[in-house]
XYZ file of C-alpha atoms in Angstrom:
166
model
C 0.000 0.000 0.000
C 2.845 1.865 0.957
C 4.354 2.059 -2.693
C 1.094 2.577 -4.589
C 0.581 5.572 -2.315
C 4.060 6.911 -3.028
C 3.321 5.599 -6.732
C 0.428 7.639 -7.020
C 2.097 11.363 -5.254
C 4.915 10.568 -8.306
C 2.627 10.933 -10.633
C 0.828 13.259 -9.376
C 3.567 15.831 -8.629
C 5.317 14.634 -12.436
C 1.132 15.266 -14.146
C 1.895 18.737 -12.301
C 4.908 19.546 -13.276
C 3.903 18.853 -16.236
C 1.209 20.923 -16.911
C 3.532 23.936 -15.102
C 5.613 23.247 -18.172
C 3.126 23.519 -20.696
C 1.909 26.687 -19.199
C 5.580 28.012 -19.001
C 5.879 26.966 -23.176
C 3.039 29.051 -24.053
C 4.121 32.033 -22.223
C 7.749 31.818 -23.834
C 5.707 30.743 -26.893
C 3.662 34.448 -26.494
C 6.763 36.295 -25.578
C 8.750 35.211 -28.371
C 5.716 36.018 -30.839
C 5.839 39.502 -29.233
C 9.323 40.059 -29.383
C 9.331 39.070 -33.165
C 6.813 41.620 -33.836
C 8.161 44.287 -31.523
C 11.527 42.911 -33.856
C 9.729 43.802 -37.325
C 7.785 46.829 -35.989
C 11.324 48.435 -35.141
C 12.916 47.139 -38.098
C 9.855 49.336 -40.038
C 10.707 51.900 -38.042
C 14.501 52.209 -39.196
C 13.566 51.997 -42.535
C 11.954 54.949 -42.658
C 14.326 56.606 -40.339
C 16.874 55.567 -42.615
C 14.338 56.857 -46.046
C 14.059 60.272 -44.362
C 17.727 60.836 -43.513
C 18.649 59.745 -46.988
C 15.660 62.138 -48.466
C 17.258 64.803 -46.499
C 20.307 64.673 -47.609
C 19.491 63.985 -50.923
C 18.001 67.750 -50.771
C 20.628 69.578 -48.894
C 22.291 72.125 -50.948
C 20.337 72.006 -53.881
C 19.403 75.397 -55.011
C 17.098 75.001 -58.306
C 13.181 74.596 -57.967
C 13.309 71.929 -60.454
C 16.120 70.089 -59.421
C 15.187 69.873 -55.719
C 11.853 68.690 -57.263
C 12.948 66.203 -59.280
C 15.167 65.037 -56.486
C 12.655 64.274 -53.887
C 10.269 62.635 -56.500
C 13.006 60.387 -57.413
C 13.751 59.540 -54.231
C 9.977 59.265 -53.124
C 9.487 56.913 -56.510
C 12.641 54.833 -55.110
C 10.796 54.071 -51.942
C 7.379 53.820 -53.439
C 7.301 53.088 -56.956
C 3.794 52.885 -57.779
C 3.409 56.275 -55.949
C 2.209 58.909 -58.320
C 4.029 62.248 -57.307
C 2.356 66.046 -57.890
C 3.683 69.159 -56.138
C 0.841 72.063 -55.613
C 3.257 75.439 -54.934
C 2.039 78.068 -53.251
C 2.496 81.420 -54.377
C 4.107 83.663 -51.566
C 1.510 85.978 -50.783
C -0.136 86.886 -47.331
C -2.851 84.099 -46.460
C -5.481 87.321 -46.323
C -4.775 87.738 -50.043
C -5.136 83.803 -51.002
C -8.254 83.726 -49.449
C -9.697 86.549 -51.822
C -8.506 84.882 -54.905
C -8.746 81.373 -56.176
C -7.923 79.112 -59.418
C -3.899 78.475 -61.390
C -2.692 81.656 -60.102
C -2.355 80.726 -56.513
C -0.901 77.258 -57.218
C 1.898 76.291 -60.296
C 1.531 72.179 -60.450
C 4.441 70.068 -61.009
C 4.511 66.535 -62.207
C 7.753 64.285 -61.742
C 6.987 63.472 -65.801
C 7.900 66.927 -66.924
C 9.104 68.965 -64.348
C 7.405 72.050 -65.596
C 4.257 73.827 -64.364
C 1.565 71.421 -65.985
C -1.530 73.590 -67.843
C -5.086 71.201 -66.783
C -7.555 70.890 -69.092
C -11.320 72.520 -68.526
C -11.140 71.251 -64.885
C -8.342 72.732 -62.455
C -7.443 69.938 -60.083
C -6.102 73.229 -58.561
C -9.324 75.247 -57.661
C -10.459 72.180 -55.636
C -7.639 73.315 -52.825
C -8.807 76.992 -51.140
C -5.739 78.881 -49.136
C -7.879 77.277 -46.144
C -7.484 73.470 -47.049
C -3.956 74.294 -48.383
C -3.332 75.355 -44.722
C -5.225 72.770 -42.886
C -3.089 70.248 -45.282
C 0.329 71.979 -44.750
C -0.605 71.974 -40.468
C -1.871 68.474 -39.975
C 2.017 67.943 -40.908
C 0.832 64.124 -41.952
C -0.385 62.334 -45.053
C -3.925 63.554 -45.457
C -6.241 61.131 -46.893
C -8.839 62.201 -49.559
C -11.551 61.987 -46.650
C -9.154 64.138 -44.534
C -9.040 66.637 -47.352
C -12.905 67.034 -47.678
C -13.310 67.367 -44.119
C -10.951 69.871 -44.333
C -13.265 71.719 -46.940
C -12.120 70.471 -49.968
C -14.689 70.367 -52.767
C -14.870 68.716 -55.579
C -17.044 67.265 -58.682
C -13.636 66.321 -60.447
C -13.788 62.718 -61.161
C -10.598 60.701 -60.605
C -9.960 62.299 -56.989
C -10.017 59.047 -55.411
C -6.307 58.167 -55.556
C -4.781 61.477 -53.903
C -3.736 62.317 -50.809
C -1.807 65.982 -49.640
C-alpha cells in the first residue's frame, strides 16, 4: 500500500509539473511572438528613419526649384514606386490675399513626368484646394487622406480624386 501511495504522489507531482511546463511553453511561446513583432515593428521603423535621412540629404544644398523637385520625386518613386508624385506650390503671398482669390494663379503644379508647371484641361485639379485646405493640409504635418481633405473643406465634382492624398 505503501508504494502505490508513493506511486500515485509521483505521478501526481510529475502530471503537475507537467502541466507547469506547458503553461511556461506558451508564455515563452507568447513572448517570443511579441518580441518578433516588436523585432519587425522596429525594423519598419529604421527603414523609414533611414528613407528620411537619406531624403534629407538627398536635398541639402540644392538650389534650383526643379532640381530639388525632381530630387525628392526620385527619391519618393525609389521608396514607393507605384506612388504617383504632384507638387501644388504656393504662391508667396499673405494668407489674407489667397483667401480673396482662387484658381492656377495661386498654385503652379508640377509633375515628376515633366518637371514644368503642368496647364489642366477645362477642370483645375487646382481650384479644388482653397488657401484654407492648403493650410489645414500643410498643419496636420501628416499624409492627409482624400476623406481628410474634404473634411478639411475640400470640394470637388472632379472625377478621378479618389487616388490622392496631400
Amino acid at each position: 500500500m505503501d508504494d502505490k501511495q508513493r506511486h500515485k504522489r509521483v505521478r501526481l507531482l510529475v502530471k503537475k509539473l507537467n502541466k507547469k511546463r506547458k503553461k511556461q511553453a506558451q508564455k515563452i511561446d507568447i513572448l517570443c511572438k511579441d518580441f518578433i513583432s516588436a523585432q519587425r515593428d522596429f525594423i519598419k521603423s529604421l527603414k523609414a528613419i533611414s528613407f528620411i535621412a537619406n531624403f534629407y540629404e538627398s536635398l541639402i544644398g540644392i538650389t534650383d526649384l526643379s532640381g530639388l523637385l525632381y530630387t525628392a520625386v526620385k527619391s519618393i518613386k525609389e521608396e514607393t514606386a507605384d506612388a504617383t508624385v504632384t507638387f501644388f506650390l504656393r504662391q508667396v503671398r499673405p494668407v489674407s490675399v489667397l483667401a480673396e482669390s482662387t484658381g492656377p494663379s495661386n498654385f503652379e503644379l508640377y509633375m515628376f513626368e515633366s518637371e514644368q508647371p503642368v496647364a489642366l484641361e477645362k477642370q483645375h485639379l487646382e481650384n479644388c484646394f482653397s488657401a484654407e485646405v492648403m493650410d489645414n493640409i500643410c498643419k496636420s504635418n501628416k499624409v492627409c487622406t482624400l476623406d481628410d481633405m474634404f473634411a478639411m473643406g475640400l470640394q470637388s465634382s472632379l472625377m478621378g480624386l479618389n487616388n490622392i492624398s496631400g
